[in-house]
Amino acid sequence: MSLAMILPMSAFALAASISPGPVNLVCLSSGTRYPLTQGLVFVTGATLGFIALFIAVGLGLYSALALVPGLDQALRWAGVTFLLYLSWRLFRDDGHLPENEAQRAPGFMTGALMQWLNPKAWLASASGIGAYTSGSDLNQVLLFAALYLPICWLSLGSWVYAGAFLRRYVHRPAVLVTINRTLALLLAASCLYLLLE
C-alpha cells in the first residue's frame, strides 16, 4: 500500500478518534476524578476494544449483522442503555475526589465493552473500512488497524490528560459537580443523537 493511502487513513483515524463522543467524555471525566494511570488503563481497554471491533467489521461482522433482522437495533439500544447508565452515574457524582484510588474508576474491560456498545465506534469502523479498503483484502484491514492503534490510544489519552489538567484547578466539589453534570448531559445528548440518527 502506498504512502498516498496511508496518510488519508491516518487522517481519518485521527478525526474519528479525537472528535468528541461517549468514550472521549468518559476519558475526560476519568482524568478529572482519578489518577492518570487509571484513566490510561481505561484508554488502553477502549483502544484495544475498538481495534478488535474494527478488525471484526473488516472481516464482515457488519455485513453479518445486516442479515439478522433487528440485531443492529438491539445493539444500538444496548449501547444507548449502557451510555445512559454511565451518564446517570456521572450526573449523581457528589464532586468529592476519591481518596481510595480504586474507587469506581472505569477500567480496562469497561473501556473495551464500551467500544462494542458505542454506535460511533461501529460507524467509524464501517465507514473507514468501506472508504479505505477493499472488503476482501485482510492485509489492508490489518494495516489500517495498525495505523489506528497508536492514533486512537494517543487521541483518547489526550482527553484523559485534559481532564487531569482540569483537575489541578478543581478544588471545590461544587465545581467538579458542575463539570460532571455538564459531561453527563453531553453524554446523554449523544445518546439522543444516536437514537434520532
Tab-separated table of C-alpha atoms in Angstrom:
chain	number	residue	atom	x	y	z
A	1	MET	CA	0.000	0.000	0.000
A	2	SER	CA	1.348	3.434	-0.923
A	3	LEU	CA	2.048	6.410	1.289
A	4	ALA	CA	-0.713	8.176	-0.622
A	5	MET	CA	-3.215	5.791	1.027
A	6	ILE	CA	-1.596	5.676	4.481
A	7	LEU	CA	-1.892	9.436	5.008
A	8	PRO	CA	-5.663	9.614	4.382
A	9	MET	CA	-6.192	6.514	6.563
A	10	SER	CA	-4.244	8.171	9.377
A	11	ALA	CA	-6.174	11.425	9.000
A	12	PHE	CA	-9.465	9.519	9.145
A	13	ALA	CA	-8.322	7.611	12.239
A	14	LEU	CA	-7.318	10.854	13.953
A	15	ALA	CA	-10.581	12.621	13.123
A	16	ALA	CA	-12.676	9.664	14.270
A	17	SER	CA	-10.675	9.088	17.462
A	18	ILE	CA	-10.185	12.598	18.780
A	19	SER	CA	-13.628	14.011	17.987
A	20	PRO	CA	-15.985	14.197	20.974
A	21	GLY	CA	-18.016	11.098	21.624
A	22	PRO	CA	-19.135	8.944	24.530
A	23	VAL	CA	-15.744	7.300	25.113
A	24	ASN	CA	-13.927	10.648	24.910
A	25	LEU	CA	-16.253	12.139	27.531
A	26	VAL	CA	-15.613	9.225	29.903
A	27	CYS	CA	-11.861	9.726	29.346
A	28	LEU	CA	-12.195	13.413	30.240
A	29	SER	CA	-14.214	12.578	33.341
A	30	SER	CA	-11.695	9.910	34.391
A	31	GLY	CA	-8.904	12.438	34.114
A	32	THR	CA	-10.698	14.862	36.421
A	33	ARG	CA	-11.515	12.221	39.040
A	34	TYR	CA	-8.813	9.557	39.104
A	35	PRO	CA	-5.035	9.248	38.799
A	36	LEU	CA	-3.672	9.305	35.246
A	37	THR	CA	-2.694	5.637	35.405
A	38	GLN	CA	-6.306	4.593	35.966
A	39	GLY	CA	-7.525	6.785	33.119
A	40	LEU	CA	-4.897	5.302	30.820
A	41	VAL	CA	-5.967	1.761	31.768
A	42	PHE	CA	-9.457	2.701	30.533
A	43	VAL	CA	-7.899	4.216	27.379
A	44	THR	CA	-5.965	1.004	26.705
A	45	GLY	CA	-9.129	-1.097	27.067
A	46	ALA	CA	-11.095	1.265	24.834
A	47	THR	CA	-8.346	1.283	22.211
A	48	LEU	CA	-7.922	-2.491	22.087
A	49	GLY	CA	-11.699	-2.971	22.182
A	50	PHE	CA	-12.029	-0.638	19.217
A	51	ILE	CA	-9.247	-2.355	17.265
A	52	ALA	CA	-10.917	-5.745	17.852
A	53	LEU	CA	-14.231	-4.275	16.655
A	54	PHE	CA	-12.544	-2.653	13.660
A	55	ILE	CA	-10.943	-5.921	12.557
A	56	ALA	CA	-14.202	-7.827	13.127
A	57	VAL	CA	-16.082	-5.316	10.980
A	58	GLY	CA	-13.336	-5.609	8.350
A	59	LEU	CA	-13.799	-9.383	8.355
A	60	GLY	CA	-17.505	-8.986	7.624
A	61	LEU	CA	-19.231	-8.710	11.007
A	62	TYR	CA	-21.121	-5.593	9.934
A	63	SER	CA	-22.470	-7.438	6.878
A	64	ALA	CA	-23.468	-10.386	9.050
A	65	LEU	CA	-25.412	-8.055	11.363
A	66	ALA	CA	-27.404	-6.805	8.384
A	67	LEU	CA	-28.526	-10.381	7.690
A	68	VAL	CA	-30.061	-10.859	11.147
A	69	PRO	CA	-33.235	-8.766	11.399
A	70	GLY	CA	-33.294	-6.476	14.402
A	71	LEU	CA	-29.800	-7.307	15.665
A	72	ASP	CA	-28.398	-3.908	14.705
A	73	GLN	CA	-31.274	-2.202	16.544
A	74	ALA	CA	-30.734	-4.413	19.598
A	75	LEU	CA	-27.052	-3.457	19.582
A	76	ARG	CA	-27.921	0.225	19.271
A	77	TRP	CA	-30.352	0.039	22.229
A	78	ALA	CA	-27.867	-1.902	24.348
A	79	GLY	CA	-25.250	0.751	23.623
A	80	VAL	CA	-27.576	3.635	24.420
A	81	THR	CA	-28.673	1.941	27.659
A	82	PHE	CA	-25.052	1.450	28.741
A	83	LEU	CA	-24.156	5.045	27.888
A	84	LEU	CA	-27.199	6.369	29.766
A	85	TYR	CA	-26.174	4.291	32.791
A	86	LEU	CA	-22.697	5.862	32.707
A	87	SER	CA	-24.265	9.286	32.266
A	88	TRP	CA	-26.530	8.745	35.288
A	89	ARG	CA	-23.565	7.680	37.448
A	90	LEU	CA	-21.631	10.751	36.400
A	91	PHE	CA	-24.607	13.049	36.999
A	92	ARG	CA	-25.127	11.708	40.531
A	93	ASP	CA	-21.472	12.118	41.497
A	94	ASP	CA	-21.028	14.277	44.616
A	95	GLY	CA	-17.890	16.065	43.395
A	96	HIS	CA	-15.579	14.743	46.099
A	97	LEU	CA	-12.384	13.349	44.661
A	98	PRO	CA	-11.846	9.761	45.803
A	99	GLU	CA	-9.251	9.136	48.471
A	100	ASN	CA	-9.199	5.429	47.640
A	101	GLU	CA	-7.658	5.284	44.151
A	102	ALA	CA	-9.536	2.117	43.212
A	103	GLN	CA	-12.963	3.595	43.940
A	104	ARG	CA	-15.313	3.152	40.962
A	105	ALA	CA	-12.786	4.073	38.295
A	106	PRO	CA	-13.773	2.730	34.868
A	107	GLY	CA	-11.234	0.059	33.980
A	108	PHE	CA	-9.881	-1.911	31.055
A	109	MET	CA	-12.955	-4.090	30.482
A	110	THR	CA	-15.322	-1.117	30.754
A	111	GLY	CA	-13.335	0.627	28.029
A	112	ALA	CA	-13.335	-2.433	25.775
A	113	LEU	CA	-17.047	-3.130	26.299
A	114	MET	CA	-17.942	0.495	25.804
A	115	GLN	CA	-16.486	0.459	22.291
A	116	TRP	CA	-18.522	-2.591	21.292
A	117	LEU	CA	-21.673	-0.858	22.566
A	118	ASN	CA	-20.745	2.521	21.092
A	119	PRO	CA	-22.593	3.284	17.844
A	120	LYS	CA	-19.924	5.899	16.991
A	121	ALA	CA	-17.286	3.135	17.040
A	122	TRP	CA	-19.397	0.940	14.735
A	123	LEU	CA	-19.951	3.838	12.348
A	124	ALA	CA	-16.254	4.784	12.347
A	125	SER	CA	-15.291	1.161	11.694
A	126	ALA	CA	-17.800	0.574	8.900
A	127	SER	CA	-17.183	3.880	7.153
A	128	GLY	CA	-13.391	3.611	7.452
A	129	ILE	CA	-13.342	0.044	6.149
A	130	GLY	CA	-15.725	0.970	3.328
A	131	ALA	CA	-13.829	4.077	2.283
A	132	TYR	CA	-10.203	2.966	2.543
A	133	THR	CA	-10.076	-0.792	1.993
A	134	SER	CA	-11.462	-3.336	-0.374
A	135	GLY	CA	-13.503	-5.552	1.922
A	136	SER	CA	-11.817	-8.738	0.788
A	137	ASP	CA	-8.222	-7.648	1.454
A	138	LEU	CA	-7.282	-8.656	5.005
A	139	ASN	CA	-3.833	-7.046	4.685
A	140	GLN	CA	-5.405	-3.632	4.075
A	141	VAL	CA	-7.704	-4.047	7.093
A	142	LEU	CA	-4.780	-5.066	9.319
A	143	LEU	CA	-2.632	-2.178	8.083
A	144	PHE	CA	-5.476	0.257	8.774
A	145	ALA	CA	-5.911	-1.275	12.262
A	146	ALA	CA	-2.155	-0.947	12.897
A	147	LEU	CA	-2.357	2.749	11.984
A	148	TYR	CA	-5.467	3.209	14.109
A	149	LEU	CA	-3.942	1.629	17.242
A	150	PRO	CA	-1.458	4.367	18.261
A	151	ILE	CA	-3.641	7.167	16.897
A	152	CYS	CA	-6.662	6.018	18.896
A	153	TRP	CA	-4.645	5.482	22.091
A	154	LEU	CA	-2.993	8.902	21.871
A	155	SER	CA	-6.277	10.625	20.997
A	156	LEU	CA	-8.170	9.098	23.904
A	157	GLY	CA	-5.175	9.639	26.179
A	158	SER	CA	-5.210	13.343	25.332
A	159	TRP	CA	-8.763	13.538	26.726
A	160	VAL	CA	-7.569	11.946	29.989
A	161	TYR	CA	-4.701	14.437	30.161
A	162	ALA	CA	-7.148	17.290	29.514
A	163	GLY	CA	-9.199	16.034	32.451
A	164	ALA	CA	-6.078	15.813	34.621
A	165	PHE	CA	-5.253	19.393	33.653
A	166	LEU	CA	-8.737	20.465	34.759
A	167	ARG	CA	-8.350	18.502	37.982
A	168	ARG	CA	-5.476	20.735	39.062
A	169	TYR	CA	-7.874	23.677	39.026
A	170	VAL	CA	-10.855	21.918	40.603
A	171	HIS	CA	-10.531	22.354	44.333
A	172	ARG	CA	-14.180	22.703	45.315
A	173	PRO	CA	-16.661	19.842	44.994
A	174	ALA	CA	-19.279	22.250	43.593
A	175	VAL	CA	-17.049	22.981	40.585
A	176	LEU	CA	-16.479	19.284	39.921
A	177	VAL	CA	-20.215	18.603	40.268
A	178	THR	CA	-20.842	21.248	37.595
A	179	ILE	CA	-18.224	19.707	35.284
A	180	ASN	CA	-19.546	16.176	35.874
A	181	ARG	CA	-23.155	17.168	35.281
A	182	THR	CA	-22.226	19.017	32.109
A	183	LEU	CA	-20.351	15.948	30.854
A	184	ALA	CA	-23.264	13.698	31.911
A	185	LEU	CA	-25.737	15.842	29.970
A	186	LEU	CA	-23.463	15.833	26.914
A	187	LEU	CA	-23.193	12.052	27.158
A	188	ALA	CA	-26.990	11.733	27.430
A	189	ALA	CA	-27.394	14.142	24.498
A	190	SER	CA	-25.075	11.967	22.417
A	191	CYS	CA	-27.453	9.074	23.161
A	192	LEU	CA	-30.391	11.106	21.927
A	193	TYR	CA	-28.469	11.910	18.754
A	194	LEU	CA	-27.688	8.221	18.245
A	195	LEU	CA	-31.368	7.317	18.597
A	196	LEU	CA	-32.579	10.005	16.197
A	197	GLU	CA	-29.857	9.338	13.600
